[in-house]
């Protein structure tokens, strides 16, 4: 009953205060919303029963493929009411792992799951690739329409990707591709965009072998009660943690280290009630990138990224620390990032909102609080409505609140924006921000209803962005 009442209260907060594009008036409003939301996001509870994968024939030599042993253990655990499927110390080579309801895949300290480099070990499934639904290679760890699932323990998930395996598929010489390779993802990427625009049924969007669309690493799809804790994730083919259309997701104390193409750390997509806390991201692309679908797939489904908390995380290398977009056609609302730390000469931006008029959608109610940043390259806060192609669906960005942002060695700008004159970034608040070391204070256009309180850039206090508050 308490959980139900809390959910109703949270719904009321959103409906009364935020859902209509209204602005927060005080810091206490989003902080109260965070407290309420935290009570709604809970980890699943599992039956007290262990299923050791070695009891189902798994070998820890790093050579024997253990795909069948993993699946047998998961199926038995699921059929008997759930529990932990335990991976003991050692290196276990496997293909795709498909989780079932009430199963916690648990890696003991010293356990390594090493994923096969053979694409034949990843069967075709209904998945989402860069925001578009399709039939493609299974993600390395996958679950479809399951409840109460987890990946826990202090072991290692090794995606085993490098410039000779998976990464070169992107078609970029930086990641190992050259003319001697058999192919790359570019034709298929263009084709999947075409299928999305035509709104072809998913069963007609078949890719897989010969198309070179890399699978994601971990993708629960349409799942409820998802928990990922304590594991280290390295060298995935592309996006690493990618819950899609999920509800009640808790990701905590996870380390993601991957420097391949599109190696985003965490991409929670069109999901509801997501809490990412105490994690570490050192990635070749965005550290955390919030998504809600590409173009027609995102708009037609109409599922926003909703009610996310990002707390006490460390972001190192990456295009952005906390990013919303670009596959954000379903919109995003109630995104709370607090007490995070970012620092790297390879980090481009601290908070980045990127979209375009092929996407459309409403991005609103973003609370960026108590953030410490060392170095970055581009801007501490970056709005861009012209990321990639233009179309006829003008996006909306509103109610963005930045408070207690401290930057010791900034990059080119403190704040940078590119918005439509017909759709300015509206309701932008900065309070108690101190940004040092930037080349220029700001480069902005089309901002509306801007509030700056105690904002210091390179030692100078700013109370407005001059003529740009229009």
JSON list of N, CA, C and O in Angstrom, two decimals, residues 2 4 21 155 180 186 202 211 230 313 319 331 336-337 358-359 371 402 422-423 443 458 464:
[
{"chain": "A", "resi": 2, "resn": "UNK", "atom": "N", "xyz": [1.98, 1.25, 0.80]},
{"chain": "A", "resi": 2, "resn": "UNK", "atom": "CA", "xyz": [2.87, 2.39, 0.84]},
{"chain": "A", "resi": 2, "resn": "UNK", "atom": "C", "xyz": [3.47, 2.66, -0.53]},
{"chain": "A", "resi": 2, "resn": "UNK", "atom": "O", "xyz": [3.61, 3.79, -0.96]},
{"chain": "A", "resi": 4, "resn": "UNK", "atom": "N", "xyz": [2.15, 1.85, -3.42]},
{"chain": "A", "resi": 4, "resn": "UNK", "atom": "CA", "xyz": [1.10, 2.36, -4.28]},
{"chain": "A", "resi": 4, "resn": "UNK", "atom": "C", "xyz": [0.86, 3.84, -4.02]},
{"chain": "A", "resi": 4, "resn": "UNK", "atom": "O", "xyz": [0.75, 4.64, -4.95]},
{"chain": "A", "resi": 21, "resn": "UNK", "atom": "N", "xyz": [4.98, 21.49, -18.48]},
{"chain": "A", "resi": 21, "resn": "UNK", "atom": "CA", "xyz": [6.05, 22.39, -18.87]},
{"chain": "A", "resi": 21, "resn": "UNK", "atom": "C", "xyz": [6.29, 23.51, -17.88]},
{"chain": "A", "resi": 21, "resn": "UNK", "atom": "O", "xyz": [6.97, 24.49, -18.20]},
{"chain": "A", "resi": 155, "resn": "UNK", "atom": "N", "xyz": [32.53, -10.39, -10.30]},
{"chain": "A", "resi": 155, "resn": "UNK", "atom": "CA", "xyz": [33.26, -10.96, -11.41]},
{"chain": "A", "resi": 155, "resn": "UNK", "atom": "C", "xyz": [33.33, -10.01, -12.59]},
{"chain": "A", "resi": 155, "resn": "UNK", "atom": "O", "xyz": [32.90, -8.86, -12.54]},
{"chain": "A", "resi": 180, "resn": "UNK", "atom": "N", "xyz": [40.47, -4.47, -46.96]},
{"chain": "A", "resi": 180, "resn": "UNK", "atom": "CA", "xyz": [40.62, -5.93, -46.99]},
{"chain": "A", "resi": 180, "resn": "UNK", "atom": "C", "xyz": [39.53, -6.63, -46.19]},
{"chain": "A", "resi": 180, "resn": "UNK", "atom": "O", "xyz": [39.38, -7.84, -46.30]},
{"chain": "A", "resi": 186, "resn": "UNK", "atom": "N", "xyz": [27.76, 0.28, -42.61]},
{"chain": "A", "resi": 186, "resn": "UNK", "atom": "CA", "xyz": [27.19, 1.47, -43.22]},
{"chain": "A", "resi": 186, "resn": "UNK", "atom": "C", "xyz": [25.96, 1.21, -44.09]},
{"chain": "A", "resi": 186, "resn": "UNK", "atom": "O", "xyz": [24.94, 1.89, -43.96]},
{"chain": "A", "resi": 202, "resn": "UNK", "atom": "N", "xyz": [8.44, -5.16, -37.69]},
{"chain": "A", "resi": 202, "resn": "UNK", "atom": "CA", "xyz": [9.74, -5.59, -37.19]},
{"chain": "A", "resi": 202, "resn": "UNK", "atom": "C", "xyz": [10.17, -6.90, -37.84]},
{"chain": "A", "resi": 202, "resn": "UNK", "atom": "O", "xyz": [11.35, -7.09, -38.15]},
{"chain": "A", "resi": 211, "resn": "UNK", "atom": "N", "xyz": [25.37, -8.19, -42.52]},
{"chain": "A", "resi": 211, "resn": "UNK", "atom": "CA", "xyz": [24.93, -6.80, -42.36]},
{"chain": "A", "resi": 211, "resn": "UNK", "atom": "C", "xyz": [25.81, -6.00, -41.39]},
{"chain": "A", "resi": 211, "resn": "UNK", "atom": "O", "xyz": [25.77, -4.78, -41.40]},
{"chain": "A", "resi": 230, "resn": "UNK", "atom": "N", "xyz": [27.63, -4.52, -9.06]},
{"chain": "A", "resi": 230, "resn": "UNK", "atom": "CA", "xyz": [28.98, -4.90, -8.64]},
{"chain": "A", "resi": 230, "resn": "UNK", "atom": "C", "xyz": [29.88, -5.45, -9.74]},
{"chain": "A", "resi": 230, "resn": "UNK", "atom": "O", "xyz": [31.09, -5.52, -9.55]},
{"chain": "A", "resi": 313, "resn": "UNK", "atom": "N", "xyz": [28.07, 8.90, -9.32]},
{"chain": "A", "resi": 313, "resn": "UNK", "atom": "CA", "xyz": [28.82, 8.19, -10.35]},
{"chain": "A", "resi": 313, "resn": "UNK", "atom": "C", "xyz": [30.07, 8.98, -10.74]},
{"chain": "A", "resi": 313, "resn": "UNK", "atom": "O", "xyz": [30.12, 10.21, -10.61]},
{"chain": "A", "resi": 319, "resn": "UNK", "atom": "N", "xyz": [32.22, 11.06, -24.72]},
{"chain": "A", "resi": 319, "resn": "UNK", "atom": "CA", "xyz": [31.75, 12.24, -25.43]},
{"chain": "A", "resi": 319, "resn": "UNK", "atom": "C", "xyz": [30.94, 13.15, -24.51]},
{"chain": "A", "resi": 319, "resn": "UNK", "atom": "O", "xyz": [30.91, 14.35, -24.67]},
{"chain": "A", "resi": 331, "resn": "UNK", "atom": "N", "xyz": [10.81, 11.33, -26.23]},
{"chain": "A", "resi": 331, "resn": "UNK", "atom": "CA", "xyz": [10.91, 12.34, -25.19]},
{"chain": "A", "resi": 331, "resn": "UNK", "atom": "C", "xyz": [11.60, 11.83, -23.94]},
{"chain": "A", "resi": 331, "resn": "UNK", "atom": "O", "xyz": [11.90, 10.64, -23.79]},
{"chain": "A", "resi": 336, "resn": "UNK", "atom": "N", "xyz": [17.10, 13.23, -13.06]},
{"chain": "A", "resi": 336, "resn": "UNK", "atom": "CA", "xyz": [17.78, 13.83, -11.92]},
{"chain": "A", "resi": 336, "resn": "UNK", "atom": "C", "xyz": [19.20, 13.27, -11.82]},
{"chain": "A", "resi": 336, "resn": "UNK", "atom": "O", "xyz": [19.39, 12.07, -11.63]},
{"chain": "A", "resi": 337, "resn": "UNK", "atom": "N", "xyz": [20.20, 14.16, -11.97]},
{"chain": "A", "resi": 337, "resn": "UNK", "atom": "CA", "xyz": [21.59, 13.75, -11.84]},
{"chain": "A", "resi": 337, "resn": "UNK", "atom": "C", "xyz": [22.21, 14.53, -10.69]},
{"chain": "A", "resi": 337, "resn": "UNK", "atom": "O", "xyz": [22.23, 15.76, -10.71]},
{"chain": "A", "resi": 358, "resn": "UNK", "atom": "N", "xyz": [14.30, 15.57, -36.92]},
{"chain": "A", "resi": 358, "resn": "UNK", "atom": "CA", "xyz": [13.86, 14.25, -37.34]},
{"chain": "A", "resi": 358, "resn": "UNK", "atom": "C", "xyz": [13.28, 13.49, -36.14]},
{"chain": "A", "resi": 358, "resn": "UNK", "atom": "O", "xyz": [12.48, 12.58, -36.30]},
{"chain": "A", "resi": 359, "resn": "UNK", "atom": "N", "xyz": [13.74, 13.85, -34.94]},
{"chain": "A", "resi": 359, "resn": "UNK", "atom": "CA", "xyz": [13.30, 13.19, -33.72]},
{"chain": "A", "resi": 359, "resn": "UNK", "atom": "C", "xyz": [12.01, 13.82, -33.18]},
{"chain": "A", "resi": 359, "resn": "UNK", "atom": "O", "xyz": [11.03, 13.16, -32.94]},
{"chain": "A", "resi": 371, "resn": "UNK", "atom": "N", "xyz": [27.48, 18.80, -8.92]},
{"chain": "A", "resi": 371, "resn": "UNK", "atom": "CA", "xyz": [28.36, 18.12, -9.86]},
{"chain": "A", "resi": 371, "resn": "UNK", "atom": "C", "xyz": [29.75, 18.74, -9.82]},
{"chain": "A", "resi": 371, "resn": "UNK", "atom": "O", "xyz": [29.89, 19.97, -9.93]},
{"chain": "A", "resi": 402, "resn": "UNK", "atom": "N", "xyz": [20.37, 23.71, -13.32]},
{"chain": "A", "resi": 402, "resn": "UNK", "atom": "CA", "xyz": [21.75, 23.38, -12.99]},
{"chain": "A", "resi": 402, "resn": "UNK", "atom": "C", "xyz": [22.10, 24.08, -11.68]},
{"chain": "A", "resi": 402, "resn": "UNK", "atom": "O", "xyz": [22.01, 25.31, -11.60]},
{"chain": "A", "resi": 422, "resn": "UNK", "atom": "N", "xyz": [11.97, 29.21, -33.23]},
{"chain": "A", "resi": 422, "resn": "UNK", "atom": "CA", "xyz": [10.57, 28.90, -32.95]},
{"chain": "A", "resi": 422, "resn": "UNK", "atom": "C", "xyz": [10.41, 27.99, -31.73]},
{"chain": "A", "resi": 422, "resn": "UNK", "atom": "O", "xyz": [9.30, 27.80, -31.24]},
{"chain": "A", "resi": 423, "resn": "UNK", "atom": "N", "xyz": [11.51, 27.40, -31.26]},
{"chain": "A", "resi": 423, "resn": "UNK", "atom": "CA", "xyz": [11.45, 26.49, -30.11]},
{"chain": "A", "resi": 423, "resn": "UNK", "atom": "C", "xyz": [12.70, 26.70, -29.26]},
{"chain": "A", "resi": 423, "resn": "UNK", "atom": "O", "xyz": [13.59, 25.86, -29.20]},
{"chain": "A", "resi": 443, "resn": "UNK", "atom": "N", "xyz": [28.38, 30.53, -25.70]},
{"chain": "A", "resi": 443, "resn": "UNK", "atom": "CA", "xyz": [28.03, 30.68, -27.11]},
{"chain": "A", "resi": 443, "resn": "UNK", "atom": "C", "xyz": [26.62, 30.15, -27.24]},
{"chain": "A", "resi": 443, "resn": "UNK", "atom": "O", "xyz": [26.40, 28.95, -27.40]},
{"chain": "A", "resi": 458, "resn": "UNK", "atom": "N", "xyz": [35.13, 32.04, -15.02]},
{"chain": "A", "resi": 458, "resn": "UNK", "atom": "CA", "xyz": [36.48, 32.65, -15.06]},
{"chain": "A", "resi": 458, "resn": "UNK", "atom": "C", "xyz": [36.58, 33.85, -14.11]},
{"chain": "A", "resi": 458, "resn": "UNK", "atom": "O", "xyz": [37.20, 34.87, -14.45]},
{"chain": "A", "resi": 464, "resn": "UNK", "atom": "N", "xyz": [23.11, 37.34, -16.63]},
{"chain": "A", "resi": 464, "resn": "UNK", "atom": "CA", "xyz": [22.33, 37.09, -17.84]},
{"chain": "A", "resi": 464, "resn": "UNK", "atom": "C", "xyz": [23.28, 36.70, -18.96]},
{"chain": "A", "resi": 464, "resn": "UNK", "atom": "O", "xyz": [24.50, 36.81, -18.83]}
]
